[in-house]
Amino acid sequence: MTASDWGLLLIAATAAGWVDAVVGGGGLILIPALFLVAPHLTPQVALGTNKLTAVTGTFAAVVTFARRVRMAWRLLIPAGLLAAATSALGAATVTRIDKDVFIPLIMVVLVGVAVFVTARPQLGITLAKDPPTQRKMVAVVLLAGGLLGFYDGLFGPGTGTFLIITFATFLGTEFVRSAAMAKVINLGSNLGALAFFAASGNVLWALGLGMAVCNVLGAVVGSRMALSKGAGFVRITLLVVVIGMVLRLGWQQLG
């Protein structure tokens, strides 16, 4: 690769880390950048290399959030382990899914998310009046971790966004706390998918580690901004990223 190719990927990795830390969806920045620089890559190699980069940024975001947000570790760690297992399963089925059908379905879901968040301006801004019961919290977090962990290994982009919306909707948590919880589960799903892709030889280690440094930088800056600017900032960023993901996927389908 040329110096300009490296420069493009490092910038994309930084931007992906920032977006992923705040609302998720960094994969829709980095994966297209990988295909732009190296169009010969197989989907498995692109996804595997992206997971290597994403693991480092997600870990940095978890550490940053954990210093300021109270975490339910007894629940989030098992959920993260579950996400790792289902993500590896999702990665193992990548070649068996018809992306021409799958991607439009994801676009429909994303449009629904944008409409839902717009129609409910208080979602994720204010805490629920009645905190969720322990049973409900366990059920929602584990179910989200299992299902969205599988999706993360299978396809990936938007996993963090879906987790944040799930927690804000069903648990009544505000967006910053939802983002912190989502990062723990997302770390598990990234590790699970990476383990599978690495075992099958679908990771470009030198390139992935190089981008990981910039991804960590973007993740730390993004998580600190989310903490300092609050739920309103996360909500606006969420809407912008969701719309961007829909446009990007639409362009990919038309192209």
Short mmCIF file of C-alpha atoms in Angstrom, two decimals:
data_model
loop_
_atom_site.label_atom_id
_atom_site.label_comp_id
_atom_site.label_asym_id
_atom_site.label_seq_id
_atom_site.Cartn_x
_atom_site.Cartn_y
_atom_site.Cartn_z
CA MET A 1 0.00 0.00 0.00
CA THR A 2 1.07 3.57 -0.63
CA ALA A 3 1.52 6.25 2.02
CA SER A 4 -1.79 7.82 0.98
CA ASP A 5 -3.52 4.45 1.44
CA TRP A 6 -2.16 4.19 4.96
CA GLY A 7 -3.17 7.78 5.67
CA LEU A 8 -6.75 7.11 4.54
CA LEU A 9 -7.04 4.00 6.70
CA LEU A 10 -5.56 5.67 9.79
CA ILE A 11 -7.99 8.59 9.47
CA ALA A 12 -10.87 6.17 8.93
CA ALA A 13 -9.81 4.14 11.99
CA THR A 14 -9.76 7.27 14.15
CA ALA A 15 -13.20 8.35 12.96
CA ALA A 16 -14.56 4.82 13.42
CA GLY A 17 -13.27 4.72 17.00
CA TRP A 18 -14.94 8.04 17.83
CA VAL A 19 -18.29 7.07 16.31
CA ASP A 20 -18.21 3.59 17.82
CA ALA A 21 -17.53 4.93 21.33
CA VAL A 22 -20.44 7.38 21.21
CA VAL A 23 -23.21 5.48 19.42
CA GLY A 24 -21.77 2.49 17.55
CA GLY A 25 -21.58 2.00 13.79
CA GLY A 26 -17.84 2.49 13.31
CA GLY A 27 -17.70 -0.53 11.02
CA LEU A 28 -19.58 1.35 8.32
CA ILE A 29 -16.65 3.77 8.18
CA LEU A 30 -13.74 1.38 8.37
CA ILE A 31 -14.97 -1.57 6.29
CA PRO A 32 -15.71 0.54 3.16
CA ALA A 33 -12.30 2.23 3.62
CA LEU A 34 -10.63 -1.20 3.61
CA PHE A 35 -12.40 -2.19 0.39
CA LEU A 36 -11.51 1.17 -1.18
CA VAL A 37 -7.80 0.70 -0.51
CA ALA A 38 -7.75 -3.06 -1.12
CA PRO A 39 -10.74 -4.04 -3.31
CA HIS A 40 -9.41 -7.60 -3.64
CA LEU A 41 -10.12 -8.38 0.04
CA THR A 42 -12.71 -11.04 0.80
CA PRO A 43 -15.56 -10.06 3.14
CA GLN A 44 -14.15 -12.40 5.79
CA VAL A 45 -10.72 -10.73 5.76
CA ALA A 46 -12.24 -7.24 5.84
CA LEU A 47 -14.50 -8.18 8.76
CA GLY A 48 -11.70 -9.96 10.62
CA THR A 49 -9.26 -7.07 10.26
CA ASN A 50 -11.98 -4.62 11.28
CA LYS A 51 -12.66 -6.71 14.42
CA LEU A 52 -8.97 -6.60 15.40
CA THR A 53 -9.05 -2.83 15.17
CA ALA A 54 -12.43 -2.53 16.88
CA VAL A 55 -11.45 -4.68 19.88
CA THR A 56 -8.79 -2.20 20.98
CA GLY A 57 -11.02 0.84 20.57
CA THR A 58 -13.94 -0.81 22.34
CA PHE A 59 -11.70 -1.82 25.26
CA ALA A 60 -10.45 1.76 25.57
CA ALA A 61 -14.05 3.03 25.58
CA VAL A 62 -15.03 0.52 28.29
CA VAL A 63 -12.16 1.68 30.51
CA THR A 64 -13.04 5.34 29.98
CA PHE A 65 -16.75 4.86 30.68
CA ALA A 66 -16.10 2.62 33.71
CA ARG A 67 -14.25 5.43 35.47
CA ARG A 68 -17.32 7.66 35.41
CA VAL A 69 -20.38 5.39 35.03
CA ARG A 70 -21.50 2.82 37.56
CA MET A 71 -21.43 -0.58 35.86
CA ALA A 72 -23.45 -3.68 36.78
CA TRP A 73 -20.45 -5.96 36.23
CA ARG A 74 -22.17 -9.09 37.63
CA LEU A 75 -24.66 -8.82 34.77
CA LEU A 76 -22.58 -7.23 32.02
CA ILE A 77 -19.67 -9.69 32.18
CA PRO A 78 -21.89 -12.78 31.64
CA ALA A 79 -23.73 -10.87 28.90
CA GLY A 80 -20.41 -10.02 27.27
CA LEU A 81 -19.33 -13.69 27.40
CA LEU A 82 -22.64 -14.71 25.86
CA ALA A 83 -22.15 -12.11 23.12
CA ALA A 84 -18.67 -13.50 22.45
CA ALA A 85 -20.07 -17.01 21.95
CA THR A 86 -22.95 -15.95 19.72
CA SER A 87 -20.72 -13.58 17.76
CA ALA A 88 -18.32 -16.42 16.94
CA LEU A 89 -21.34 -18.41 15.77
CA GLY A 90 -22.45 -15.48 13.62
CA ALA A 91 -18.98 -15.17 12.10
CA ALA A 92 -19.06 -18.86 11.24
CA THR A 93 -22.23 -18.35 9.18
CA VAL A 94 -21.10 -15.26 7.23
CA THR A 95 -20.70 -17.13 3.95
CA ARG A 96 -24.15 -18.73 4.24
CA ILE A 97 -26.17 -15.50 4.37
CA ASP A 98 -27.54 -13.77 1.29
CA LYS A 99 -26.39 -10.18 1.83
CA ASP A 100 -28.70 -8.97 -0.96
CA VAL A 101 -31.62 -9.84 1.31
CA PHE A 102 -30.02 -9.16 4.66
CA ILE A 103 -28.77 -5.60 4.08
CA PRO A 104 -32.18 -4.17 3.00
CA LEU A 105 -33.70 -5.66 6.17
CA ILE A 106 -31.08 -3.88 8.28
CA MET A 107 -31.84 -0.63 6.42
CA VAL A 108 -35.52 -0.97 7.31
CA VAL A 109 -34.63 -1.52 10.96
CA LEU A 110 -32.32 1.51 10.98
CA VAL A 111 -35.01 3.73 9.46
CA GLY A 112 -37.36 2.48 12.15
CA VAL A 113 -34.78 3.40 14.81
CA ALA A 114 -34.44 6.93 13.42
CA VAL A 115 -38.21 7.44 13.35
CA PHE A 116 -38.59 5.97 16.84
CA VAL A 117 -35.90 8.19 18.38
CA THR A 118 -37.25 11.29 16.61
CA ALA A 119 -40.82 10.58 17.73
CA ARG A 120 -39.74 10.11 21.36
CA PRO A 121 -37.57 13.13 22.21
CA GLN A 122 -37.29 12.13 25.87
CA LEU A 123 -35.95 8.66 25.08
CA GLY A 124 -32.52 8.32 26.62
CA ILE A 125 -32.60 11.89 27.93
CA THR A 126 -34.46 11.32 31.17
CA LEU A 127 -34.38 8.30 33.47
CA ALA A 128 -37.42 6.06 33.79
CA LYS A 129 -39.65 6.95 36.76
CA ASP A 130 -39.85 3.30 37.77
CA PRO A 131 -36.46 1.53 37.59
CA PRO A 132 -36.61 -1.91 35.91
CA THR A 133 -36.84 -4.96 38.13
CA GLN A 134 -33.76 -7.12 38.48
CA ARG A 135 -35.46 -9.89 36.50
CA LYS A 136 -36.33 -7.56 33.62
CA MET A 137 -32.82 -6.08 33.53
CA VAL A 138 -31.23 -9.54 33.41
CA ALA A 139 -33.62 -10.69 30.67
CA VAL A 140 -33.13 -7.60 28.47
CA VAL A 141 -29.34 -7.45 28.80
CA LEU A 142 -28.79 -11.17 28.23
CA LEU A 143 -31.25 -11.35 25.33
CA ALA A 144 -29.74 -8.27 23.69
CA GLY A 145 -26.24 -9.61 24.24
CA GLY A 146 -27.09 -12.96 22.69
CA LEU A 147 -29.06 -11.77 19.67
CA LEU A 148 -27.00 -8.70 18.85
CA GLY A 149 -23.80 -10.59 19.54
CA PHE A 150 -24.80 -13.01 16.77
CA TYR A 151 -25.59 -10.08 14.48
CA ASP A 152 -22.21 -8.49 15.24
CA GLY A 153 -20.35 -11.60 14.13
CA LEU A 154 -22.56 -12.04 11.09
CA PHE A 155 -22.53 -8.47 9.78
CA GLY A 156 -21.62 -6.00 12.52
CA PRO A 157 -22.26 -2.32 11.70
CA GLY A 158 -24.77 -0.70 14.03
CA THR A 159 -24.48 -3.27 16.84
CA GLY A 160 -23.68 -0.61 19.43
CA THR A 161 -26.52 1.56 18.13
CA PHE A 162 -29.04 -1.27 18.48
CA LEU A 163 -27.78 -2.03 22.00
CA ILE A 164 -28.13 1.59 23.11
CA ILE A 165 -31.67 1.84 21.74
CA THR A 166 -32.62 -1.48 23.37
CA PHE A 167 -31.38 -0.42 26.81
CA ALA A 168 -32.89 3.07 26.60
CA THR A 169 -36.26 1.70 25.45
CA PHE A 170 -36.71 -1.35 27.65
CA LEU A 171 -34.70 -0.38 30.72
CA GLY A 172 -35.28 3.37 30.70
CA THR A 173 -31.57 4.17 31.04
CA GLU A 174 -30.30 7.46 29.66
CA PHE A 175 -28.09 7.36 26.59
CA VAL A 176 -24.71 7.79 28.29
CA ARG A 177 -25.32 4.86 30.66
CA SER A 178 -26.79 2.85 27.76
CA ALA A 179 -23.64 3.54 25.72
CA ALA A 180 -21.41 2.43 28.60
CA MET A 181 -23.34 -0.84 28.98
CA ALA A 182 -23.33 -1.39 25.23
CA LYS A 183 -19.54 -1.08 25.05
CA VAL A 184 -19.03 -3.97 27.50
CA ILE A 185 -21.24 -6.30 25.45
CA ASN A 186 -19.76 -5.01 22.20
CA LEU A 187 -16.28 -5.81 23.51
CA GLY A 188 -17.39 -9.40 24.05
CA SER A 189 -18.93 -9.69 20.60
CA ASN A 190 -15.83 -8.19 18.96
CA LEU A 191 -13.58 -10.67 20.78
CA GLY A 192 -15.76 -13.63 19.81
CA ALA A 193 -15.81 -12.72 16.12
CA LEU A 194 -12.08 -11.92 16.15
CA ALA A 195 -11.30 -15.33 17.67
CA PHE A 196 -13.14 -17.09 14.84
CA PHE A 197 -11.69 -14.95 12.05
CA ALA A 198 -8.17 -15.29 13.49
CA ALA A 199 -8.47 -19.07 13.79
CA SER A 200 -9.56 -19.28 10.15
CA GLY A 201 -6.70 -17.04 8.95
CA ASN A 202 -8.85 -14.08 7.98
CA VAL A 203 -7.03 -11.25 9.79
CA LEU A 204 -4.37 -8.88 8.41
CA TRP A 205 -2.45 -8.47 11.67
CA ALA A 206 0.05 -5.74 10.74
CA LEU A 207 -2.60 -3.54 9.13
CA GLY A 208 -5.15 -4.17 11.88
CA LEU A 209 -2.73 -3.36 14.69
CA GLY A 210 -1.61 -0.19 12.93
CA MET A 211 -5.20 1.02 12.63
CA ALA A 212 -5.88 -0.06 16.22
CA VAL A 213 -3.68 2.71 17.60
CA CYS A 214 -5.77 5.38 15.87
CA ASN A 215 -9.00 3.58 16.76
CA VAL A 216 -8.08 3.76 20.46
CA LEU A 217 -7.41 7.48 20.15
CA GLY A 218 -10.79 8.06 18.53
CA ALA A 219 -12.55 5.86 21.10
CA VAL A 220 -11.07 7.70 24.10
CA VAL A 221 -11.96 11.11 22.66
CA GLY A 222 -15.47 9.94 21.74
CA SER A 223 -16.27 8.40 25.12
CA ARG A 224 -14.97 11.47 26.97
CA MET A 225 -17.12 13.72 24.80
CA ALA A 226 -20.18 11.54 25.49
CA LEU A 227 -19.51 11.78 29.23
CA SER A 228 -18.92 15.54 29.23
CA LYS A 229 -21.67 16.60 26.81
CA GLY A 230 -24.34 14.23 28.09
CA ALA A 231 -27.35 12.39 26.73
CA GLY A 232 -28.51 15.18 24.39
CA PHE A 233 -25.22 15.05 22.48
CA VAL A 234 -25.42 11.26 22.22
CA ARG A 235 -29.01 11.48 20.96
CA ILE A 236 -28.12 13.91 18.16
CA THR A 237 -25.05 11.88 17.20
CA LEU A 238 -27.16 8.73 17.22
CA LEU A 239 -29.62 10.20 14.72
CA VAL A 240 -26.84 11.49 12.45
CA VAL A 241 -25.03 8.13 12.48
CA VAL A 242 -28.22 6.12 11.86
CA ILE A 243 -29.12 8.31 8.88
CA GLY A 244 -25.53 8.00 7.64
CA MET A 245 -25.67 4.21 7.95
CA VAL A 246 -28.91 4.06 5.96
CA LEU A 247 -27.44 6.23 3.20
CA ARG A 248 -24.20 4.25 3.13
CA LEU A 249 -25.99 0.90 2.93
CA GLY A 250 -28.35 2.27 0.29
CA TRP A 251 -25.41 3.45 -1.80
CA GLN A 252 -23.80 0.03 -1.38
CA GLN A 253 -26.97 -1.69 -2.62
CA LEU A 254 -27.39 0.62 -5.60
CA GLY A 255 -23.72 0.35 -6.44
#
